[in-house]
Amino acid sequence: MMDIIKYPKKEDWGRLLDRPLQDTGTLDNIVLPVLADIKMNGDPAVRKYIRKFEGACPDNLMVTEDEIKEGVRNTYPELKNAIDRAYRNIESFHRAQYKGVKRITTAKGITCWQRSIAIEKVGIYVPGGSAPLFSTVLMLAIPANIAECNDIIICSPAGPDGKLHPAILYAAYISGVSKIFKIGGAQAIAAMAYGTETVPKVYKIFGPGNQYIMAAKQIVAMHDVAIDMPAGPSEVMVIADSDTPPEFAAVDLLSQAEHGPDSQVMLLTTHPEIIKRVSREVKRQLELLPRREIACKSLENSKMIVLSDDDQIMEMVNEYAPEHLIIATKNAEELAEKVINAGSVFIGIYTPESAGDYISGTNHTLPTNGYAKFYNGVNLDNYVKKITFQQITEEGILNSGNSIMIMAEAEKLDAHKNAAGLRLKYLRKEK
Amino acid sequence: MMDIIKYPKKEDWGRLLDRPLQDTGTLDNIVLPVLADIKMNGDPAVRKYIRKFEGACPDNLMVTEDEIKEGVRNTYPELKNAIDRAYRNIESFHRAQYKGVKRITTAKGITCWQRSIAIEKVGIYVPGGSAPLFSTVLMLAIPANIAECNDIIICSPAGPDGKLHPAILYAAYISGVSKIFKIGGAQAIAAMAYGTETVPKVYKIFGPGNQYIMAAKQIVAMHDVAIDMPAGPSEVMVIADSDTPPEFAAVDLLSQAEHGPDSQVMLLTTHPEIIKRVSREVKRQLELLPRREIACKSLENSKMIVLSDDDQIMEMVNEYAPEHLIIATKNAEELAEKVINAGSVFIGIYTPESAGDYISGTNHTLPTNGYAKFYNGVNLDNYVKKITFQQITEEGILNSGNSIMIMAEAEKLDAHKNAAGLRLKYLRKEK
């Protein structure tokens, strides 16, 4: 089912590590008119596209207080308890990322510092579909709350009953979300980017979604808002050796494969003998999976690769730049030190990727499609702007003013030069 | 020359604070074919566009060791000394932003941490034109060097003599730049985004430039590389009171206005009586400026606004979200505490904006066009990915495995559930 490749030549790595191709050009053509219409016409256009793409449009786009209370009530205690645990872990990991003011005296009389200030308004997209992704709410709203963003809004398509899943409402409720709207698709992205009569404009949009959502996010990111990151299909790379229980390797591959038919899963090993055992386990477990059709398709894009040593393994990891990297080998900690490009790393046989999706505390919104070479997953930084401040004393400008003048003159910016020059003159006259 | 507006009504603020409009649609049409051609054809296409847009094409696109040595030699000692000072200050401010590994135990047996790892290959665009912007080299290469990026390359168009300015070469030399290429315009952005026979592909592109550069950066940022931030014309907001020497306010306005005809400068005050004095100073100083034509045009987009109290002032600042904010009032420190949206803030009458451009140590690559609401200026974070790691012990999975299972089941992801379940089973069997 998964391709098995043994000791590939270096010149074939590029092709081997290629992601399944996505055609993005046609998406823009579908999404652009939706964005333009909503920018111009607000709520009526939003309702039009909900009817067109999602089916019935709820009378009330905004979730009421009563609906939230109902959701909180209808989330069963066991799930509430699990969500609360996840909340605490995510909260403590993200709060530790907070960095206070740091004042630096860079030169005599010059003090500089950086202050992290929350982005005032953020929007979170929570996909609809078969499963209620309350974990997305936790991952994207908790750091917004820690950062102290003023407005934290959510858009998510309502189900056929016109409601959002109770667990989504519960997660939103405990994470300090201000407003929730029953809007899905590109119309949700447009509503948050431009604002409508009902939906407030936000400054930054977070959250996963299908290709239309992603295309819409990238278009609005060009001039109107920031986004968390571009995204493609989800992926995992698992490094296994003879110490890795084959059922663990198999289930970790499958838990990525079940995300979507375009997910990609890869197994790397220097132990050719484990390939057969892991394959057998994949086949066995797959039969029992409700989402086996999806997983099956995704396994067709996927590969088991045998390499000759750990250096090659880590070279391939860093070239592929996986969203999730599971290192289930005996020397997992040692290999983890050599990771240069990855979204999130799972060390040891008791650290499945699903731990990171829910409970460990790290964020599960991660760079896909090789973007881990230049983006990281969502963290507290994504919710703040780091504004710089500087303050120069009389002594400071007397000491450094001349350097400003020399450099400004060399860059042919005379007013820049005069800005220092006039201050020096003023101070010298005073004395 | 500058519009003077006294006590505007709140409903007029939006219009008052509008940026000069930019038409970006037509730019894409010019830039897209250039990008596509270079992606497909590499160096020959790069050369073709250099000839088309810049004039003669140098035989050697890459700057040689000898040329760098010559540049270092030809930078006069006074300027070298000023650049060295700037280097030290920028270095010390950006190095202080480094954040080490922080291990957090989020729950029993679960350890999470974040590691900052350099983006391996970064490219810096340094605009050509009338002035050699060596300060851009310092601002964008020093943090790359602190982050320990492997490849730090520069593209900048050669002058009519086929050379880059000595000070650019000197700044690149001391900042640890690996390679320098004589390429400007959209062709430079394409070469760095896709790689050619001569120019290595990078993962992230930094640097200012004209509208074509910006359009090209935004297009390649959609799928191929990261960029520092979108950008528009430069801008400053100055807050002055009766304590601000009018010549200081005037020169600070002019030093922004001289950047380009589309720059915008704003003066805010609660002291109507200073408007006349500052205006007179602007007029007087303008006459003496070599770049007065540019500054004059920019002043036409610019405004002096009288407001009734400090709260209004800070509300307007935060609504405009200026790239540079100079607070030259008596209570500057107090007002600085209230800044929510700005790129960089200059406190007190001895802190001109040109100090931040060159010497203070803060970065001068800052968000324009109101983007300070959701972006910050370049800092060390922009050169690293913060990869997350997690490690779960037997105790950890025994303690938290059930929560993973409950949440995965609620999200209908069975393999995710099994990933925890199989591990629990395995451990329970062992005991």
PDB file of C-alpha atoms in Angstrom, chain A residues 93-274:
ATOM      1  CA  PHE A  93       3.237  25.991  27.881  1.00  0.00           C
ATOM      2  CA  HIS A  94       2.110  29.128  26.071  1.00  0.00           C
ATOM      3  CA  ARG A  95       2.275  31.352  29.134  1.00  0.00           C
ATOM      4  CA  ALA A  96       5.914  30.355  29.562  1.00  0.00           C
ATOM      5  CA  GLN A  97       6.564  31.953  26.176  1.00  0.00           C
ATOM      6  CA  TYR A  98       5.786  35.376  27.556  1.00  0.00           C
ATOM      7  CA  LYS A  99       8.719  37.729  27.472  1.00  0.00           C
ATOM      8  CA  GLY A 100       8.705  40.925  29.454  1.00  0.00           C
ATOM      9  CA  VAL A 101      10.198  44.298  28.754  1.00  0.00           C
ATOM     10  CA  LYS A 102      13.971  44.210  28.471  1.00  0.00           C
ATOM     11  CA  ARG A 103      15.803  47.515  28.579  1.00  0.00           C
ATOM     12  CA  ILE A 104      19.204  47.624  26.946  1.00  0.00           C
ATOM     13  CA  THR A 105      21.652  50.494  27.093  1.00  0.00           C
ATOM     14  CA  THR A 106      23.105  50.201  23.623  1.00  0.00           C
ATOM     15  CA  ALA A 107      25.447  53.172  23.955  1.00  0.00           C
ATOM     16  CA  LYS A 108      26.071  56.005  26.391  1.00  0.00           C
ATOM     17  CA  GLY A 109      22.704  57.736  26.922  1.00  0.00           C
ATOM     18  CA  ILE A 110      20.735  55.478  24.548  1.00  0.00           C
ATOM     19  CA  THR A 111      18.193  53.084  26.000  1.00  0.00           C
ATOM     20  CA  CYS A 112      16.170  50.693  23.807  1.00  0.00           C
ATOM     21  CA  TRP A 113      13.485  48.214  24.689  1.00  0.00           C
ATOM     22  CA  GLN A 114      10.845  46.019  23.164  1.00  0.00           C
ATOM     23  CA  ARG A 115       7.320  45.642  24.477  1.00  0.00           C
ATOM     24  CA  SER A 116       4.962  42.858  23.457  1.00  0.00           C
ATOM     25  CA  ILE A 117       1.494  44.267  22.939  1.00  0.00           C
ATOM     26  CA  ALA A 118      -1.477  42.145  21.932  1.00  0.00           C
ATOM     27  CA  ILE A 119      -2.974  42.366  18.466  1.00  0.00           C
ATOM     28  CA  GLU A 120      -6.292  43.924  19.430  1.00  0.00           C
ATOM     29  CA  LYS A 121      -8.675  41.877  17.284  1.00  0.00           C
ATOM     30  CA  VAL A 122      -8.131  38.307  16.164  1.00  0.00           C
ATOM     31  CA  GLY A 123     -10.373  35.882  14.303  1.00  0.00           C
ATOM     32  CA  ILE A 124     -10.281  32.098  14.440  1.00  0.00           C
ATOM     33  CA  TYR A 125     -11.696  29.843  11.770  1.00  0.00           C
ATOM     34  CA  VAL A 126     -12.908  26.469  12.989  1.00  0.00           C
ATOM     35  CA  PRO A 127     -13.759  24.076  10.166  1.00  0.00           C
ATOM     36  CA  GLY A 128     -17.060  22.254  10.192  1.00  0.00           C
ATOM     37  CA  GLY A 129     -17.682  18.924   8.578  1.00  0.00           C
ATOM     38  CA  SER A 130     -17.946  15.524  10.158  1.00  0.00           C
ATOM     39  CA  ALA A 131     -16.006  16.236  13.359  1.00  0.00           C
ATOM     40  CA  PRO A 132     -16.270  19.091  15.888  1.00  0.00           C
ATOM     41  CA  LEU A 133     -12.737  20.482  16.081  1.00  0.00           C
ATOM     42  CA  PHE A 134     -12.889  21.880  19.619  1.00  0.00           C
ATOM     43  CA  SER A 135      -9.142  21.278  19.938  1.00  0.00           C
ATOM     44  CA  THR A 136      -8.618  23.983  17.289  1.00  0.00           C
ATOM     45  CA  VAL A 137     -10.522  26.380  19.517  1.00  0.00           C
ATOM     46  CA  LEU A 138      -8.243  25.601  22.467  1.00  0.00           C
ATOM     47  CA  MET A 139      -5.049  25.886  20.421  1.00  0.00           C
ATOM     48  CA  LEU A 140      -5.928  29.202  18.840  1.00  0.00           C
ATOM     49  CA  ALA A 141      -7.942  30.965  21.547  1.00  0.00           C
ATOM     50  CA  ILE A 142      -5.849  30.150  24.632  1.00  0.00           C
ATOM     51  CA  PRO A 143      -2.732  32.033  23.454  1.00  0.00           C
ATOM     52  CA  ALA A 144      -4.962  34.922  22.293  1.00  0.00           C
ATOM     53  CA  ASN A 145      -6.321  35.071  25.792  1.00  0.00           C
ATOM     54  CA  ILE A 146      -2.856  34.940  27.383  1.00  0.00           C
ATOM     55  CA  ALA A 147      -1.711  37.721  25.052  1.00  0.00           C
ATOM     56  CA  GLU A 148      -4.778  39.710  26.167  1.00  0.00           C
ATOM     57  CA  CYS A 149      -6.244  40.323  22.729  1.00  0.00           C
ATOM     58  CA  ASN A 150      -9.365  42.488  23.168  1.00  0.00           C
ATOM     59  CA  ASP A 151     -11.600  40.764  20.649  1.00  0.00           C
ATOM     60  CA  ILE A 152     -11.302  37.052  20.010  1.00  0.00           C
ATOM     61  CA  ILE A 153     -13.940  35.923  17.553  1.00  0.00           C
ATOM     62  CA  ILE A 154     -14.699  32.564  15.986  1.00  0.00           C
ATOM     63  CA  CYS A 155     -16.358  31.688  12.689  1.00  0.00           C
ATOM     64  CA  SER A 156     -17.504  28.117  12.138  1.00  0.00           C
ATOM     65  CA  PRO A 157     -20.218  26.655   9.922  1.00  0.00           C
ATOM     66  CA  ALA A 158     -23.330  25.426  11.712  1.00  0.00           C
ATOM     67  CA  GLY A 159     -24.408  21.816  11.325  1.00  0.00           C
ATOM     68  CA  PRO A 160     -27.609  20.746   9.551  1.00  0.00           C
ATOM     69  CA  ASP A 161     -29.459  21.473  12.827  1.00  0.00           C
ATOM     70  CA  GLY A 162     -28.356  25.107  12.637  1.00  0.00           C
ATOM     71  CA  LYS A 163     -26.127  24.674  15.687  1.00  0.00           C
ATOM     72  CA  LEU A 164     -22.469  24.431  16.567  1.00  0.00           C
ATOM     73  CA  HIS A 165     -21.282  21.347  18.460  1.00  0.00           C
ATOM     74  CA  PRO A 166     -21.490  21.738  22.258  1.00  0.00           C
ATOM     75  CA  ALA A 167     -17.794  20.940  22.717  1.00  0.00           C
ATOM     76  CA  ILE A 168     -16.838  23.811  20.396  1.00  0.00           C
ATOM     77  CA  LEU A 169     -19.004  26.142  22.464  1.00  0.00           C
ATOM     78  CA  TYR A 170     -17.578  24.768  25.700  1.00  0.00           C
ATOM     79  CA  ALA A 171     -13.978  25.206  24.503  1.00  0.00           C
ATOM     80  CA  ALA A 172     -14.766  28.732  23.306  1.00  0.00           C
ATOM     81  CA  TYR A 173     -16.424  29.548  26.604  1.00  0.00           C
ATOM     82  CA  ILE A 174     -13.473  28.511  28.780  1.00  0.00           C
ATOM     83  CA  SER A 175     -10.912  30.079  26.395  1.00  0.00           C
ATOM     84  CA  GLY A 176     -12.314  33.602  26.642  1.00  0.00           C
ATOM     85  CA  VAL A 177     -13.738  33.948  23.136  1.00  0.00           C
ATOM     86  CA  SER A 178     -15.790  37.151  22.761  1.00  0.00           C
ATOM     87  CA  LYS A 179     -18.143  36.313  19.907  1.00  0.00           C
ATOM     88  CA  ILE A 180     -18.973  33.270  17.806  1.00  0.00           C
ATOM     89  CA  PHE A 181     -20.507  33.353  14.332  1.00  0.00           C
ATOM     90  CA  LYS A 182     -22.149  30.582  12.328  1.00  0.00           C
ATOM     91  CA  ILE A 183     -20.315  31.243   9.099  1.00  0.00           C
ATOM     92  CA  GLY A 184     -18.058  28.867   7.202  1.00  0.00           C
ATOM     93  CA  GLY A 185     -15.986  28.853   4.037  1.00  0.00           C
ATOM     94  CA  ALA A 186     -14.395  31.763   2.183  1.00  0.00           C
ATOM     95  CA  GLN A 187     -17.346  33.888   3.288  1.00  0.00           C
ATOM     96  CA  ALA A 188     -16.150  33.578   6.899  1.00  0.00           C
ATOM     97  CA  ILE A 189     -12.645  34.707   5.961  1.00  0.00           C
ATOM     98  CA  ALA A 190     -14.039  37.663   4.010  1.00  0.00           C
ATOM     99  CA  ALA A 191     -16.356  38.667   6.861  1.00  0.00           C
ATOM    100  CA  MET A 192     -13.490  38.688   9.366  1.00  0.00           C
ATOM    101  CA  ALA A 193     -11.043  40.435   7.007  1.00  0.00           C
ATOM    102  CA  TYR A 194     -13.351  43.272   5.963  1.00  0.00           C
ATOM    103  CA  GLY A 195     -15.975  43.331   8.708  1.00  0.00           C
ATOM    104  CA  THR A 196     -19.735  43.384   8.072  1.00  0.00           C
ATOM    105  CA  GLU A 197     -22.719  44.785   9.958  1.00  0.00           C
ATOM    106  CA  THR A 198     -22.638  41.696  12.189  1.00  0.00           C
ATOM    107  CA  VAL A 199     -19.053  40.481  12.137  1.00  0.00           C
ATOM    108  CA  PRO A 200     -16.340  42.845  13.437  1.00  0.00           C
ATOM    109  CA  LYS A 201     -13.247  43.295  11.303  1.00  0.00           C
ATOM    110  CA  VAL A 202     -10.194  41.614  12.798  1.00  0.00           C
ATOM    111  CA  TYR A 203      -6.481  42.261  12.257  1.00  0.00           C
ATOM    112  CA  LYS A 204      -5.283  38.678  12.079  1.00  0.00           C
ATOM    113  CA  ILE A 205      -6.961  35.423  11.053  1.00  0.00           C
ATOM    114  CA  PHE A 206      -5.959  32.027  12.403  1.00  0.00           C
ATOM    115  CA  GLY A 207      -7.101  28.536  11.711  1.00  0.00           C
ATOM    116  CA  PRO A 208      -7.107  25.566   9.379  1.00  0.00           C
ATOM    117  CA  GLY A 209      -9.502  24.782   6.585  1.00  0.00           C
ATOM    118  CA  ASN A 210      -9.891  23.376   3.128  1.00  0.00           C
ATOM    119  CA  GLN A 211      -8.270  24.743  -0.020  1.00  0.00           C
ATOM    120  CA  TYR A 212     -10.875  27.496  -0.417  1.00  0.00           C
ATOM    121  CA  ILE A 213     -10.298  28.747   3.103  1.00  0.00           C
ATOM    122  CA  MET A 214      -6.555  28.744   2.514  1.00  0.00           C
ATOM    123  CA  ALA A 215      -6.836  30.555  -0.809  1.00  0.00           C
ATOM    124  CA  ALA A 216      -9.104  33.156   0.791  1.00  0.00           C
ATOM    125  CA  LYS A 217      -6.702  33.634   3.709  1.00  0.00           C
ATOM    126  CA  GLN A 218      -3.761  34.154   1.380  1.00  0.00           C
ATOM    127  CA  ILE A 219      -5.616  36.706  -0.697  1.00  0.00           C
ATOM    128  CA  VAL A 220      -6.799  38.810   2.246  1.00  0.00           C
ATOM    129  CA  ALA A 221      -3.288  38.573   3.730  1.00  0.00           C
ATOM    130  CA  MET A 222      -1.850  40.538   0.809  1.00  0.00           C
ATOM    131  CA  HIS A 223      -3.252  43.885   1.935  1.00  0.00           C
ATOM    132  CA  ASP A 224      -5.889  43.621   4.634  1.00  0.00           C
ATOM    133  CA  VAL A 225      -4.963  41.391   7.559  1.00  0.00           C
ATOM    134  CA  ALA A 226      -2.232  39.088   8.798  1.00  0.00           C
ATOM    135  CA  ILE A 227      -2.723  35.319   8.828  1.00  0.00           C
ATOM    136  CA  ASP A 228      -1.115  32.601  10.922  1.00  0.00           C
ATOM    137  CA  MET A 229       0.629  30.904   7.981  1.00  0.00           C
ATOM    138  CA  PRO A 230      -0.040  29.397   4.572  1.00  0.00           C
ATOM    139  CA  ALA A 231      -1.006  25.753   4.824  1.00  0.00           C
ATOM    140  CA  GLY A 232      -1.190  22.567   2.859  1.00  0.00           C
ATOM    141  CA  PRO A 233      -2.219  18.998   3.696  1.00  0.00           C
ATOM    142  CA  SER A 234      -1.112  17.524   7.017  1.00  0.00           C
ATOM    143  CA  GLU A 235       1.902  15.207   7.244  1.00  0.00           C
ATOM    144  CA  VAL A 236       4.036  13.121   9.564  1.00  0.00           C
ATOM    145  CA  MET A 237       7.474  11.573   9.394  1.00  0.00           C
ATOM    146  CA  VAL A 238       8.159   8.666  11.741  1.00  0.00           C
ATOM    147  CA  ILE A 239      11.674   7.450  12.489  1.00  0.00           C
ATOM    148  CA  ALA A 240      11.655   3.866  13.745  1.00  0.00           C
ATOM    149  CA  ASP A 241      14.200   1.213  14.611  1.00  0.00           C
ATOM    150  CA  SER A 242      14.099  -2.316  15.967  1.00  0.00           C
ATOM    151  CA  ASP A 243      13.165  -0.929  19.388  1.00  0.00           C
ATOM    152  CA  THR A 244       9.961   0.677  18.085  1.00  0.00           C
ATOM    153  CA  PRO A 245       6.897  -1.523  18.682  1.00  0.00           C
ATOM    154  CA  PRO A 246       5.530  -1.956  15.136  1.00  0.00           C
ATOM    155  CA  GLU A 247       1.959  -1.312  16.270  1.00  0.00           C
ATOM    156  CA  PHE A 248       3.027   2.096  17.585  1.00  0.00           C
ATOM    157  CA  ALA A 249       4.708   3.065  14.301  1.00  0.00           C
ATOM    158  CA  ALA A 250       1.661   1.835  12.391  1.00  0.00           C
ATOM    159  CA  VAL A 251      -0.915   3.674  14.482  1.00  0.00           C
ATOM    160  CA  ASP A 252       1.095   6.890  14.321  1.00  0.00           C
ATOM    161  CA  LEU A 253       1.222   6.660  10.527  1.00  0.00           C
ATOM    162  CA  LEU A 254      -2.515   5.968  10.426  1.00  0.00           C
ATOM    163  CA  SER A 255      -3.429   8.770  12.795  1.00  0.00           C
ATOM    164  CA  GLN A 256      -1.899  11.143  10.286  1.00  0.00           C
ATOM    165  CA  ALA A 257      -3.353   9.339   7.276  1.00  0.00           C
ATOM    166  CA  GLU A 258      -6.906   9.559   8.620  1.00  0.00           C
ATOM    167  CA  HIS A 259      -6.786  13.391   8.526  1.00  0.00           C
ATOM    168  CA  GLY A 260      -7.473  13.600   4.813  1.00  0.00           C
ATOM    169  CA  PRO A 261      -6.918  11.832   1.507  1.00  0.00           C
ATOM    170  CA  ASP A 262      -4.114  14.268   0.674  1.00  0.00           C
ATOM    171  CA  SER A 263      -2.214  13.740   3.943  1.00  0.00           C
ATOM    172  CA  GLN A 264       1.255  12.324   3.551  1.00  0.00           C
ATOM    173  CA  VAL A 265       2.952   9.903   5.941  1.00  0.00           C
ATOM    174  CA  MET A 266       6.543   8.728   5.791  1.00  0.00           C
ATOM    175  CA  LEU A 267       8.478   6.126   7.709  1.00  0.00           C
ATOM    176  CA  LEU A 268      12.260   6.382   7.818  1.00  0.00           C
ATOM    177  CA  THR A 269      14.462   3.667   9.191  1.00  0.00           C
ATOM    178  CA  THR A 270      17.921   2.166   9.044  1.00  0.00           C
ATOM    179  CA  HIS A 271      16.391  -1.228   9.962  1.00  0.00           C
ATOM    180  CA  PRO A 272      14.971  -2.824   6.789  1.00  0.00           C
ATOM    181  CA  GLU A 273      13.629  -5.767   8.776  1.00  0.00           C
ATOM    182  CA  ILE A 274      10.955  -3.679  10.515  1.00  0.00           C
TER     183      ILE A 274
END
